[in-house]
XYZ file of C-alpha atoms in Angstrom:
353
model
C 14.668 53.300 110.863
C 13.428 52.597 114.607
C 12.237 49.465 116.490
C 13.013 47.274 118.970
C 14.565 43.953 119.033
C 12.566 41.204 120.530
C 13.815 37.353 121.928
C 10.702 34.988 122.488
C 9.778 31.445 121.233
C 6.996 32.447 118.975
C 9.021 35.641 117.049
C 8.182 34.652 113.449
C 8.804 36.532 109.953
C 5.202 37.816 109.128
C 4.989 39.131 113.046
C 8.120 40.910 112.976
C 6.466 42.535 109.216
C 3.794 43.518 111.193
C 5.135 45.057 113.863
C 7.903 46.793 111.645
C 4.853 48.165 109.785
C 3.014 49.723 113.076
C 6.375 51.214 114.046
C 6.460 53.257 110.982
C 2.733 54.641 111.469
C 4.050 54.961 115.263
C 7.161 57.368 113.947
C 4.892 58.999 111.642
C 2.358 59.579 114.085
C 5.094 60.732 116.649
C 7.046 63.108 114.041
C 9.882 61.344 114.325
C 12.142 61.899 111.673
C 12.600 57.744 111.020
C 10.859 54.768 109.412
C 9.723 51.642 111.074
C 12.012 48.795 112.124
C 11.696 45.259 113.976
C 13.572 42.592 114.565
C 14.059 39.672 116.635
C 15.011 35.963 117.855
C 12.838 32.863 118.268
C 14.450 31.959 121.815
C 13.344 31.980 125.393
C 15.430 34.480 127.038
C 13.861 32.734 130.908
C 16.085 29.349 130.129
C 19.175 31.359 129.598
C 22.427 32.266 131.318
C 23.949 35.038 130.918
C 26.820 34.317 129.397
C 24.195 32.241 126.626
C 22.467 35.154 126.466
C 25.578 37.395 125.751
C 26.961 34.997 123.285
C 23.148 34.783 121.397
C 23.421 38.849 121.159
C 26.797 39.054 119.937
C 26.394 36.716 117.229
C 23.046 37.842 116.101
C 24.407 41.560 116.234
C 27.501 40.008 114.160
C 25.059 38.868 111.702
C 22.671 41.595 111.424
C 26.162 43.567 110.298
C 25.633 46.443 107.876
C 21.856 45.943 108.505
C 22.318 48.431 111.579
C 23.973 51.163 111.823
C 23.729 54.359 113.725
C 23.029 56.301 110.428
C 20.596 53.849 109.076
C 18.444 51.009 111.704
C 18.695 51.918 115.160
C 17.303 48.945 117.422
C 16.068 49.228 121.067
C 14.934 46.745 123.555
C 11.088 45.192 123.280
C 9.815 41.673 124.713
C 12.034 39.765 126.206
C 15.422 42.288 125.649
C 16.503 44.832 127.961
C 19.572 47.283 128.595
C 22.405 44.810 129.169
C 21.648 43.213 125.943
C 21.340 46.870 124.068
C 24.724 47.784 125.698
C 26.328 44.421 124.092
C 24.663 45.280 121.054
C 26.504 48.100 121.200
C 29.691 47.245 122.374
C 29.835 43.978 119.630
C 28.958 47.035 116.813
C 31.985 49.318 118.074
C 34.285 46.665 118.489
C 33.776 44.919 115.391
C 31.422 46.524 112.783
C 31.779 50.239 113.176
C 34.569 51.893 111.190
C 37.585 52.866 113.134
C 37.595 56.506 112.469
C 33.703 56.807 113.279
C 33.832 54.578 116.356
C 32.937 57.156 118.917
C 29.783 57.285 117.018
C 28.857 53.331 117.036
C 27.546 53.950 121.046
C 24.459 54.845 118.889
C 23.488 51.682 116.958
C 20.966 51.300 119.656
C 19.124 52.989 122.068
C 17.721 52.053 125.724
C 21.214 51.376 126.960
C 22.225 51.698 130.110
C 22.805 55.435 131.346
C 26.401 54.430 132.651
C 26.861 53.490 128.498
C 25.095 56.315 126.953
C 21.327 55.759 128.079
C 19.202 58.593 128.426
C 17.232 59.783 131.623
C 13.770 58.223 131.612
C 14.474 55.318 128.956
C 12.938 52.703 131.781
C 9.786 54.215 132.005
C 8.824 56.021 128.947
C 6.608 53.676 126.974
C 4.230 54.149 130.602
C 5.104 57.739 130.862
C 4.103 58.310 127.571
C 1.081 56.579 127.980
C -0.239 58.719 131.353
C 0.654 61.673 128.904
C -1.950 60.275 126.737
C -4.509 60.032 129.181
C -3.903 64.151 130.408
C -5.119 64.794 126.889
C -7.653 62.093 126.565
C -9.292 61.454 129.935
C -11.578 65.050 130.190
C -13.097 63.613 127.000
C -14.025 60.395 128.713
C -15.351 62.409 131.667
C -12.864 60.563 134.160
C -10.098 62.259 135.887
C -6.775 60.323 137.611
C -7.748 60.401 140.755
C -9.629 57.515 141.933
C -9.427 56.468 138.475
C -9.573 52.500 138.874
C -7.760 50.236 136.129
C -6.573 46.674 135.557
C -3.260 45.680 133.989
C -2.347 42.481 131.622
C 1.275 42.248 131.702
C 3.736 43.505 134.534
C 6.892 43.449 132.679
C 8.666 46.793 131.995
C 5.994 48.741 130.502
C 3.130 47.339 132.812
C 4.707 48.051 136.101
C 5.853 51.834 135.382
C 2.191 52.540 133.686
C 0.738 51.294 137.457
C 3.474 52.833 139.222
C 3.194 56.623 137.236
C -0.818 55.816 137.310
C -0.917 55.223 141.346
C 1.165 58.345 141.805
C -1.512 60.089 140.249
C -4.439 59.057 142.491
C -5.181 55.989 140.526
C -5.670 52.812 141.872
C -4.706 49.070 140.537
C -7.203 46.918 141.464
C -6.380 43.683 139.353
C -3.104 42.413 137.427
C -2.337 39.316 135.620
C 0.595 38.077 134.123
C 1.616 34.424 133.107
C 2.274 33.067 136.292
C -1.721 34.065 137.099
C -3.752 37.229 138.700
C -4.255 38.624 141.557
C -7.232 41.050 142.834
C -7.729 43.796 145.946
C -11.297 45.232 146.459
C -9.256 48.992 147.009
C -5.713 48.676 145.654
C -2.869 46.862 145.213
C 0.719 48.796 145.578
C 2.280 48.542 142.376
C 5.690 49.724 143.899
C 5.563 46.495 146.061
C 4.317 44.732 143.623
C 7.025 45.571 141.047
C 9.907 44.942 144.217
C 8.104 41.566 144.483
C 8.112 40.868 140.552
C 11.462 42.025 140.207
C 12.898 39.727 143.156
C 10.824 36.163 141.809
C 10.668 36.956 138.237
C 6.610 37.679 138.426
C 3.505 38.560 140.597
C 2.366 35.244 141.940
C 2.915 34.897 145.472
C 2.447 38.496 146.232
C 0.785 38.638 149.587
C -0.817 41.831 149.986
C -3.343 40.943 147.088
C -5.603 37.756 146.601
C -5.143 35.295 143.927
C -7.794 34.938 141.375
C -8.942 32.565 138.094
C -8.057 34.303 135.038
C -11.924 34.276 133.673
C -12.823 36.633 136.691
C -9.965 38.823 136.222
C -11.306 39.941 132.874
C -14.436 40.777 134.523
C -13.574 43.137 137.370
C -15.290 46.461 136.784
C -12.943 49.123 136.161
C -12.560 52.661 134.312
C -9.062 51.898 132.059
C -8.423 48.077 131.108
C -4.892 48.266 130.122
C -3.010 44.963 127.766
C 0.547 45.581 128.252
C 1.839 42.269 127.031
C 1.856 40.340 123.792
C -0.018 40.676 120.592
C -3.501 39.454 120.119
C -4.402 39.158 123.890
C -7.735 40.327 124.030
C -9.782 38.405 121.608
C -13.691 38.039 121.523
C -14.448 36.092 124.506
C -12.035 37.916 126.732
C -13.752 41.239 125.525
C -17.408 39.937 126.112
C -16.189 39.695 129.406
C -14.331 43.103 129.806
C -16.387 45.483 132.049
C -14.441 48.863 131.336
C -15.206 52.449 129.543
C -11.892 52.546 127.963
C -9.419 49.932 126.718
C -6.119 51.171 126.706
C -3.219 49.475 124.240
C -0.205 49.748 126.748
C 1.313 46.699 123.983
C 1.351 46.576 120.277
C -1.472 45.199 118.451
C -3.235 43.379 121.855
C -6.748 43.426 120.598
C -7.960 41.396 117.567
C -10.209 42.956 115.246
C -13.455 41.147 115.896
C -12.938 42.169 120.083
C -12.382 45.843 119.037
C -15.730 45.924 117.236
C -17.422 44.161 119.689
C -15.974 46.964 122.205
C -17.086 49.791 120.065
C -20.312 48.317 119.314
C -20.802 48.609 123.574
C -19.853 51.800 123.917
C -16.139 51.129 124.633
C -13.177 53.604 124.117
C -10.461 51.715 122.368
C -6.973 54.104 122.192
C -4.839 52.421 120.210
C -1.352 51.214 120.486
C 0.240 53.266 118.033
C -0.530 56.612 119.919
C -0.512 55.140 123.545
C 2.775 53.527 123.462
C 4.853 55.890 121.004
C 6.757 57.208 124.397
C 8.848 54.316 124.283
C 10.313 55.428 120.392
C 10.420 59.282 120.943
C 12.816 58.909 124.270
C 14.748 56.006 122.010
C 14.796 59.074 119.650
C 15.822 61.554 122.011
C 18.693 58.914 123.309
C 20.220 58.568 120.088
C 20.169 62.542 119.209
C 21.726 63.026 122.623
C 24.544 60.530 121.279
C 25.086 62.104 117.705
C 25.407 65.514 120.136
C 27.236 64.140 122.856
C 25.011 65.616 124.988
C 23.742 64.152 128.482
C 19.929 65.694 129.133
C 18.369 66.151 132.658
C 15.351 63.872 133.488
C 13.257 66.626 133.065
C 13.747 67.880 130.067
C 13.377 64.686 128.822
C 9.778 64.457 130.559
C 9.196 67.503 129.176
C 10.066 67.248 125.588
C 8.107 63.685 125.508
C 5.049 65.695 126.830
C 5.437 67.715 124.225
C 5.212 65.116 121.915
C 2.709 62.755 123.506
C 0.059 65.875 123.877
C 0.507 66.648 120.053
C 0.544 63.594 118.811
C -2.620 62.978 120.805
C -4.485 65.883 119.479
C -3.423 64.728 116.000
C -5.983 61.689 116.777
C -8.439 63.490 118.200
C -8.652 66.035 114.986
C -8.726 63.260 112.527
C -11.229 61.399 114.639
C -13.646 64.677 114.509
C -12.659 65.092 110.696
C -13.580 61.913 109.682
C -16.345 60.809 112.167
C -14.303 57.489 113.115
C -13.230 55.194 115.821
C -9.423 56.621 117.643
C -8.146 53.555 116.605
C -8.801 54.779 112.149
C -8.191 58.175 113.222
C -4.468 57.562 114.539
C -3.688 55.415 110.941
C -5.218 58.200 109.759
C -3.244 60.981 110.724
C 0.032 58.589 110.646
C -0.744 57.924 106.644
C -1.413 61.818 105.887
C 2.126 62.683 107.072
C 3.378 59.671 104.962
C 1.148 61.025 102.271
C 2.494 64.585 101.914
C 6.273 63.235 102.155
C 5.948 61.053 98.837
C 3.792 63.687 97.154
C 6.749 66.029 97.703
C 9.523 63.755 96.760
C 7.779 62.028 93.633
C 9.004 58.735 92.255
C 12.821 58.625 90.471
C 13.890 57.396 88.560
């Protein structure tokens, strides 16, 4: 099984179901060879040290015991978790859980370590890099093309940041971000490389002085080609998407768009490319981490981009055929094509005893 591990005040049971549940149509969807996974603790990571924070990992990886394992539930980082805690995730399973003859092979109870510790090239950035893969298959269909392309972000942690960072490379251009300490707007651009060096340095965007700050209710509002959620769950609801002026909203975070917003979106004539399909790039180059592990093998950063493209571009067409097959939204078509792969493997194995 695959899925991240996740430390915020409002983790709760039925949300960590949920998201368990969208990482197995996001494996199936992928072709990864693994089920879904989550899990997670209800603590705010900001009020820490880091020696709490170390001590909170260690004992909850002490109490997840054989509930992990590099042969069975491979974790990897999501809100609020990053590589340090991954690599003493790792370290507390060798040095304590693992068995001693195997313990070479315990570096791989998680993924999106560190590369000094096992990490693989491109780990940082692959939920966005996987996402701008998405868009090279899904763009010519929405008659836009990256450059000049003009989007607006919700979120700048990890995944926000490297989506606007890969996306400006490409000709594309930020024009408004928000994240919880506000949003900010610039009538051309804003440089998401300073940006991130600014976020990075005070812990978020406010204060950043080569864009102007704005109220939240206007930042929805800014026309632009991509609107991108790249936060928590649930963000966009009705009233924020009456106010969206966009042709395509793109899920950068899982689940960010209630029900009744996404029909109101499709009803308008918005694109809506869901979460499962946008940000599988995170799980494949978790996936490719842990093979490179198992085969003590170190891959270029290039191969790794390559092999995710790979994947991203056919997992992409996947949606699209299924969305032509059965005349439905992208959003159907990806549970679609996740559930026929899910299908076939239980017709084939049957039910035993």
């Amino acid at each position: 099984y695959k899925g991240g591990i996740r430390y915020h005040p409002h983790v709760e049971l039925d949300e960590i179901k949920a998201l368990a549940a969208l990482m197995t149509m996001k494996c199936s969807l992928a072709q990864l060879p693994m089920g879904g996974a989550k899990g997670g603790v209800q603590t705010d990571p900001r009020y820490l040290s880091n020696d709490e924070l170390m001590r909170l990992t260690r004992r909850f990886t002490s109490a997840l015991g054989a509930n992990i394992g590099p042969d069975y539930d491979i974790p990897a980082p999501d809100v609020g978790t990053n590589a340090q805690i991954m690599a003493w995730i790792a370290d507390t399973y060798m040095m304590s859980l693992s068995h001693p003859g195997n313990r070479q092979h315990g570096q791989s109870v998680v993924t999106g370590k560190p590369p000094e510790f096992g990490g693989s090239a491109g780990r940082d950035k692959a939920t966005g890099q996987g996402l701008v893969y998405v868009l090279e298959q899904t763009l010519p269909e929405l008659g836009l093309s990256f450059h000049q392309l003009t989007f607006s972000l919700i979120g700048f942690g990890n995944v926000g940041s490297w989506t606007a960072r890969l996306l400006a490379e490409r000709g594309a251009r930020l024009r408004a971000v928000m994240d919880r300490s506000g949003a900010l707007y610039h009538d051309h651009a804003i440089d998401p490389t300073a940006l991130a060096n600014h976020a990075q340095t005070t812990g978020n965007i406010a204060g950043f002085p080569h864009a102007q700050p704005i109220p939240v209710d206007q930042f929805y509002s800014i026309p632009v080609d991509l609107f991108i959620p790249a936060a928590l769950e649930q963000m966009v609801n009705l009233d924020k998407a009456r106010a969206i002026n966009c042709k395509a909203l793109v899920e950068a975070a899982n689940a960010p768009t209630t029900p009744a917003a996404e029909r109101y979106l499709l009803e308008k004539g918005v694109t809506v490319l869901p979460a499962i399909l946008c940000n599988a790039g995170g799980v494949t180059v978790s996936y490719f981490e842990w093979k490179q592990n198992r085969q003590a093998e170190t891959w270029d950063a290039d191969v790794v981009d390559d092999q995710l493209r790979k994947h991203m571009h056919a997992a992409a067409q996947r949606v699209r055929l299924a969305a032509h097959r059965y005349r439905c939204d992208l959003r159907t078509a990806a549970y679609c094509a996740a559930l026929e792969k899910i299908d076939r493997v239980y017709r084939l194995r049957g039910i035993f005893p």
